[in-house]
């Protein structure tokens, strides 16, 4: 398969970030097109977490379906009112032909996303299905179940690929993804420890581009970019350190992140958390599929769409704020996102109890005017700095 | 009598005294309901335990076998709406911090909890535990609220649904067995929690007993749905159906519930045998898809009955019964395995009738003699409503059925515009009338 990214090795890091930004914002998803033109097949997987290793091991491109900043001209008529935007724009890119898939997978992350697989299935002939990630990770039977569910998924993926996925191929893919997550941890460490070197929107585009290219290629990009970011000459400024919460599914527009970055250092976030959901290297072992399943349960992060008694989300948020040495939080949610909006209540109560200041907001992936948000944020941050 | 129903009632029912049988279902149902709320109100004073559960996968059979009361917050919610007091409860939930855009059942329940359980039907006890499936994801978010409020044992029963439309596996298939093992394992874990909460040992014979009652109920429930194929239909699947659903959930696993549905089927068989319909002349036969409009429950129905529109089918009666419409029968010789299998199959069916209901709707049109399909997505419920616009497109494409698509809410009056609903409903019936004229013109040509 050809490399999907243009040559960036001779670019400055700033130009490479612009290239990533253009790709991330391009609703035509040119890297996916290039992959198909070279004869490759594509499995689209909706937010939040998906075991991409299984698709990668079959030689297919796992493509993260995360909506787009487009008007859902076709998508709108397939849905009622009162729904988040990502549902509509995700379907739009498929209905409008911007992205052609060979398989689509959604998850029971929320009531809307579960319906999405059904809607998709009624409109396309290729397989559209739900991967039932466990919502009872606390059951002692969850790991065995998930291994079986992954084996089922692997059989479906094999049908698309027209070949079997061998254990060695799965191990090889898991190695690539382990490396990818290690590099992403480094990326986040830079943002946390030296946030003046890497703004939240810059880190975001470097992360997000990974969802539209093979992860091996993403590893090459990150390995090239990280030293360059460390070598930047920016100096620390007196800015508030914040954690941004609410980007686990629908994505805020880059301009919104950029607006936040103008006033503060976002030292941690949950943007595209599914790509970083597994927090440690996964052991390969004799039964890599079982290890992949266990990792989802035991070596993973948190989000409003996974119920886990061992990870009360507000405690996880407090830990995250502490670990990032942040002084405040932005508690956002996508408009009409039931889990995100529900979680805002628990988060803000926990932050109140701890005396941590926060800013509550809602966003939509297609919002274009940030003027009032900018003023509110500026006021919030000024209040914090001069409190 | 005019009927298209196969093997409809004969014999005993047809000879019963009319006055003792007609209307019994609604009368007894309402009485049972009042008794049930009284029972819940007084439960704490008797030192009895209560579990908060949901209609899709309540696990009532297990809980009843431990004498744990089942409390349905969804039912509490809809009761506040039909009694026109939901706004106060919802406002309290919103004051607590919940957005105007989340399920209003949840907010009404938060209001109820903050009031210490004060409800128009009685006093709702605090939970000794909660049991919830993933049939609706909001169940999980809701349960998290109680976890934070009460710090009580909280049990998820995660039930994998159909992976794609019509893709069902059954006993013996590797994927079904994987799901089944998971569900069976979680039921075992639930039993352990029930033992801890109540201090009682699990009694498999008590479980057999409760499962037997559910067997009777599910067999009769399936029959009840079938009986509405008759012309005229003996009951209104939206208004009467809501009473039946209340009993089907509140009295699941109980002798009273089994008896109720036995009597109800007798009543409906009697009505069908004697050509008795509901209270108005049935001109158009409709199937309802979605969740009822409880804030104007009676009026919503009247807007249809005024035109002779009869709801003979309702997807609500499928999913909100937790799949009782399948008539699934537990095998009492192997209760625990069969309970797991039944839970998996019926909850899967309930989820199917929300996510993939276009198939069920199309399959209903001919046998139930449907003239029109009424879609009623609601703001609160993304589980049921997200896919309905697309579902409608699929139903029209496959069947050419006349459809109406009106949005409102099941709790929140702010989203219910009666005038707008009426305009749309009137236009729908005008269209149905024109269709009918054209059809008869076509037939007579
Ligand atoms: S944004 Fe929220 S509601 Fe929408 S699909 Fe994602 S998790 Fe579900
Ligand atoms: S989202 Fe729908 S199914 Fe879920 S609790 Fe609310 S009304 Fe019930």
mmCIF file of C-alpha atoms in Angstrom, chain A residues 118-308:
data_model
loop_
_atom_site.group_PDB
_atom_site.id
_atom_site.type_symbol
_atom_site.label_atom_id
_atom_site.label_comp_id
_atom_site.label_asym_id
_atom_site.label_seq_id
_atom_site.Cartn_x
_atom_site.Cartn_y
_atom_site.Cartn_z
ATOM 1 C CA UNK A 118 -29.566 0.314 12.221
ATOM 2 C CA UNK A 119 -29.987 3.504 10.202
ATOM 3 C CA UNK A 120 -26.731 2.867 8.358
ATOM 4 C CA UNK A 121 -27.757 -0.732 7.663
ATOM 5 C CA UNK A 122 -31.016 0.374 6.074
ATOM 6 C CA UNK A 123 -29.144 2.600 3.655
ATOM 7 C CA UNK A 124 -26.109 0.585 2.602
ATOM 8 C CA UNK A 125 -25.631 -2.932 1.334
ATOM 9 C CA UNK A 126 -22.324 -3.606 3.054
ATOM 10 C CA UNK A 127 -22.330 -5.103 6.575
ATOM 11 C CA UNK A 128 -23.328 -2.608 9.260
ATOM 12 C CA UNK A 129 -23.322 -3.889 12.767
ATOM 13 C CA UNK A 130 -23.048 -3.248 16.466
ATOM 14 C CA UNK A 131 -20.040 -4.413 18.410
ATOM 15 C CA UNK A 132 -21.423 -5.080 21.857
ATOM 16 C CA UNK A 133 -18.633 -3.823 24.083
ATOM 17 C CA UNK A 134 -19.572 -4.842 27.622
ATOM 18 C CA UNK A 135 -21.448 -2.382 29.796
ATOM 19 C CA UNK A 136 -20.844 -4.562 32.829
ATOM 20 C CA UNK A 137 -17.064 -4.606 33.051
ATOM 21 C CA UNK A 138 -17.426 -5.469 36.724
ATOM 22 C CA UNK A 139 -18.850 -8.890 35.995
ATOM 23 C CA UNK A 140 -16.326 -11.686 36.343
ATOM 24 C CA UNK A 141 -17.754 -12.999 33.050
ATOM 25 C CA UNK A 142 -17.087 -9.838 31.041
ATOM 26 C CA UNK A 143 -13.582 -10.705 29.845
ATOM 27 C CA UNK A 144 -14.546 -14.126 28.474
ATOM 28 C CA UNK A 145 -17.602 -12.609 26.832
ATOM 29 C CA UNK A 146 -15.588 -9.838 25.201
ATOM 30 C CA UNK A 147 -13.034 -12.298 23.897
ATOM 31 C CA UNK A 148 -15.903 -14.161 22.227
ATOM 32 C CA UNK A 149 -17.350 -10.924 20.868
ATOM 33 C CA UNK A 150 -13.965 -9.943 19.416
ATOM 34 C CA UNK A 151 -13.689 -13.412 17.846
ATOM 35 C CA UNK A 152 -17.091 -12.822 16.257
ATOM 36 C CA UNK A 153 -15.956 -9.439 14.959
ATOM 37 C CA UNK A 154 -12.773 -11.017 13.608
ATOM 38 C CA UNK A 155 -14.846 -13.532 11.636
ATOM 39 C CA UNK A 156 -16.889 -10.704 10.106
ATOM 40 C CA UNK A 157 -13.754 -8.755 9.254
ATOM 41 C CA UNK A 158 -12.195 -11.855 7.699
ATOM 42 C CA UNK A 159 -15.178 -12.086 5.342
ATOM 43 C CA UNK A 160 -14.481 -8.552 4.134
ATOM 44 C CA UNK A 161 -10.766 -9.174 3.845
ATOM 45 C CA UNK A 162 -11.269 -12.512 2.130
ATOM 46 C CA UNK A 163 -8.655 -14.083 4.324
ATOM 47 C CA UNK A 164 -8.038 -15.369 7.794
ATOM 48 C CA UNK A 165 -6.424 -13.270 10.518
ATOM 49 C CA UNK A 166 -3.572 -15.312 11.946
ATOM 50 C CA UNK A 167 -2.423 -15.023 15.553
ATOM 51 C CA UNK A 168 0.926 -13.711 14.360
ATOM 52 C CA UNK A 169 -0.726 -11.013 12.283
ATOM 53 C CA UNK A 170 -2.792 -9.978 15.287
ATOM 54 C CA UNK A 171 0.324 -9.873 17.465
ATOM 55 C CA UNK A 172 2.076 -7.743 14.856
ATOM 56 C CA UNK A 173 -0.814 -5.273 14.765
ATOM 57 C CA UNK A 174 -0.980 -5.133 18.532
ATOM 58 C CA UNK A 175 2.711 -4.290 18.582
ATOM 59 C CA UNK A 176 2.091 -1.399 16.183
ATOM 60 C CA UNK A 177 -0.800 -0.118 18.286
ATOM 61 C CA UNK A 178 1.157 -0.477 21.515
ATOM 62 C CA UNK A 179 3.828 1.701 19.977
ATOM 63 C CA UNK A 180 1.212 4.151 18.766
ATOM 64 C CA UNK A 181 -0.295 4.545 22.199
ATOM 65 C CA UNK A 182 3.159 4.952 23.723
ATOM 66 C CA UNK A 183 3.876 7.768 21.268
ATOM 67 C CA UNK A 184 0.517 9.364 22.031
ATOM 68 C CA UNK A 185 1.347 9.201 25.734
ATOM 69 C CA UNK A 186 4.544 11.064 24.911
ATOM 70 C CA UNK A 187 2.551 13.628 22.942
ATOM 71 C CA UNK A 188 0.313 14.159 25.944
ATOM 72 C CA UNK A 189 3.295 14.318 28.277
ATOM 73 C CA UNK A 190 4.690 17.209 26.243
ATOM 74 C CA UNK A 191 1.354 18.990 26.482
ATOM 75 C CA UNK A 192 1.176 18.352 30.202
ATOM 76 C CA UNK A 193 4.785 19.133 31.155
ATOM 77 C CA UNK A 194 5.628 21.860 28.650
ATOM 78 C CA UNK A 195 2.276 23.133 27.357
ATOM 79 C CA UNK A 196 3.881 26.250 25.861
ATOM 80 C CA UNK A 197 5.454 23.952 23.281
ATOM 81 C CA UNK A 198 2.225 22.375 22.080
ATOM 82 C CA UNK A 199 -1.233 23.923 22.000
ATOM 83 C CA UNK A 200 -4.298 21.741 22.447
ATOM 84 C CA UNK A 201 -5.440 22.170 18.837
ATOM 85 C CA UNK A 202 -1.988 21.224 17.553
ATOM 86 C CA UNK A 203 -1.841 18.102 19.659
ATOM 87 C CA UNK A 204 -5.344 17.306 18.524
ATOM 88 C CA UNK A 205 -4.602 17.319 14.798
ATOM 89 C CA UNK A 206 -1.572 15.119 15.335
ATOM 90 C CA UNK A 207 -3.755 12.681 17.220
ATOM 91 C CA UNK A 208 -6.791 12.808 14.941
ATOM 92 C CA UNK A 209 -4.903 12.193 11.740
ATOM 93 C CA UNK A 210 -4.120 8.724 13.124
ATOM 94 C CA UNK A 211 -7.760 7.757 12.713
ATOM 95 C CA UNK A 212 -7.517 8.095 8.939
ATOM 96 C CA UNK A 213 -4.182 6.481 8.094
ATOM 97 C CA UNK A 214 -2.633 3.114 8.978
ATOM 98 C CA UNK A 215 -1.244 3.266 12.488
ATOM 99 C CA UNK A 216 2.229 2.286 11.306
ATOM 100 C CA UNK A 217 2.301 5.457 9.241
ATOM 101 C CA UNK A 218 0.991 7.434 12.194
ATOM 102 C CA UNK A 219 3.863 6.067 14.270
ATOM 103 C CA UNK A 220 6.331 7.334 11.693
ATOM 104 C CA UNK A 221 4.721 10.769 11.744
ATOM 105 C CA UNK A 222 4.718 10.974 15.538
ATOM 106 C CA UNK A 223 8.295 9.710 15.794
ATOM 107 C CA UNK A 224 9.328 12.472 13.421
ATOM 108 C CA UNK A 225 7.190 15.196 15.008
ATOM 109 C CA UNK A 226 7.763 14.704 18.737
ATOM 110 C CA UNK A 227 11.471 15.636 18.817
ATOM 111 C CA UNK A 228 10.694 18.655 16.649
ATOM 112 C CA UNK A 229 8.012 19.805 19.075
ATOM 113 C CA UNK A 230 10.398 19.376 21.974
ATOM 114 C CA UNK A 231 12.894 21.508 20.087
ATOM 115 C CA UNK A 232 10.519 24.456 19.727
ATOM 116 C CA UNK A 233 11.726 27.709 21.219
ATOM 117 C CA UNK A 234 8.536 28.999 22.847
ATOM 118 C CA UNK A 235 8.827 30.056 26.469
ATOM 119 C CA UNK A 236 6.392 29.530 29.341
ATOM 120 C CA UNK A 237 3.739 32.179 29.968
ATOM 121 C CA UNK A 238 1.604 32.913 32.968
ATOM 122 C CA UNK A 239 -1.483 30.997 31.880
ATOM 123 C CA UNK A 240 -4.044 28.923 33.690
ATOM 124 C CA UNK A 241 -3.574 25.146 33.380
ATOM 125 C CA UNK A 242 -6.899 23.518 32.415
ATOM 126 C CA UNK A 243 -8.328 20.089 31.739
ATOM 127 C CA UNK A 244 -10.837 19.945 28.882
ATOM 128 C CA UNK A 245 -13.624 17.398 29.278
ATOM 129 C CA UNK A 246 -16.438 16.527 26.860
ATOM 130 C CA UNK A 247 -14.603 15.608 23.658
ATOM 131 C CA UNK A 248 -14.977 11.846 23.938
ATOM 132 C CA UNK A 249 -17.408 11.507 21.022
ATOM 133 C CA UNK A 250 -18.582 14.502 18.998
ATOM 134 C CA UNK A 251 -15.564 16.685 18.375
ATOM 135 C CA UNK A 252 -15.460 20.382 19.111
ATOM 136 C CA UNK A 253 -14.392 22.510 16.148
ATOM 137 C CA UNK A 254 -10.692 23.194 15.991
ATOM 138 C CA UNK A 255 -11.378 26.908 16.229
ATOM 139 C CA UNK A 256 -13.004 26.361 19.586
ATOM 140 C CA UNK A 257 -9.910 24.545 20.833
ATOM 141 C CA UNK A 258 -7.800 27.306 19.360
ATOM 142 C CA UNK A 259 -9.890 29.913 21.205
ATOM 143 C CA UNK A 260 -9.335 28.095 24.481
ATOM 144 C CA UNK A 261 -5.623 27.793 23.741
ATOM 145 C CA UNK A 262 -5.358 31.566 23.385
ATOM 146 C CA UNK A 263 -6.111 32.061 27.073
ATOM 147 C CA UNK A 264 -4.904 28.923 28.736
ATOM 148 C CA UNK A 265 -2.826 25.787 28.655
ATOM 149 C CA UNK A 266 -4.967 22.712 28.152
ATOM 150 C CA UNK A 267 -2.768 20.209 29.926
ATOM 151 C CA UNK A 268 -5.042 17.201 29.527
ATOM 152 C CA UNK A 269 -8.306 16.337 27.798
ATOM 153 C CA UNK A 270 -10.566 13.542 26.637
ATOM 154 C CA UNK A 271 -10.534 14.452 22.960
ATOM 155 C CA UNK A 272 -10.755 11.284 20.863
ATOM 156 C CA UNK A 273 -10.133 9.357 24.045
ATOM 157 C CA UNK A 274 -10.950 6.104 22.234
ATOM 158 C CA UNK A 275 -7.604 6.272 20.446
ATOM 159 C CA UNK A 276 -5.907 6.444 23.825
ATOM 160 C CA UNK A 277 -8.399 4.348 25.759
ATOM 161 C CA UNK A 278 -5.930 1.586 26.510
ATOM 162 C CA UNK A 279 -3.484 3.175 28.891
ATOM 163 C CA UNK A 280 -0.656 0.622 28.932
ATOM 164 C CA UNK A 281 1.021 -1.788 26.541
ATOM 165 C CA UNK A 282 -1.081 -4.864 25.927
ATOM 166 C CA UNK A 283 0.714 -8.171 26.452
ATOM 167 C CA UNK A 284 0.792 -10.222 23.261
ATOM 168 C CA UNK A 285 0.953 -13.738 24.758
ATOM 169 C CA UNK A 286 -0.525 -16.981 23.474
ATOM 170 C CA UNK A 287 -4.023 -15.594 23.220
ATOM 171 C CA UNK A 288 -3.653 -12.015 21.992
ATOM 172 C CA UNK A 289 -7.406 -11.661 21.452
ATOM 173 C CA UNK A 290 -8.027 -12.419 25.127
ATOM 174 C CA UNK A 291 -5.395 -9.871 26.100
ATOM 175 C CA UNK A 292 -6.953 -7.274 23.827
ATOM 176 C CA UNK A 293 -10.288 -7.920 25.529
ATOM 177 C CA UNK A 294 -8.867 -7.762 29.053
ATOM 178 C CA UNK A 295 -7.086 -4.524 28.264
ATOM 179 C CA UNK A 296 -10.401 -2.851 27.450
ATOM 180 C CA UNK A 297 -11.634 -3.816 30.885
ATOM 181 C CA UNK A 298 -8.549 -3.501 33.070
ATOM 182 C CA UNK A 299 -6.001 -1.248 31.381
ATOM 183 C CA UNK A 300 -8.256 1.496 30.228
ATOM 184 C CA UNK A 301 -9.269 5.090 30.696
ATOM 185 C CA UNK A 302 -12.799 6.325 31.378
ATOM 186 C CA UNK A 303 -15.567 8.174 29.596
ATOM 187 C CA UNK A 304 -19.229 9.018 30.187
ATOM 188 C CA UNK A 305 -20.253 6.169 27.910
ATOM 189 C CA UNK A 306 -18.729 3.321 29.873
ATOM 190 C CA UNK A 307 -20.308 2.215 33.097
ATOM 191 C CA UNK A 308 -17.695 0.864 35.479
#
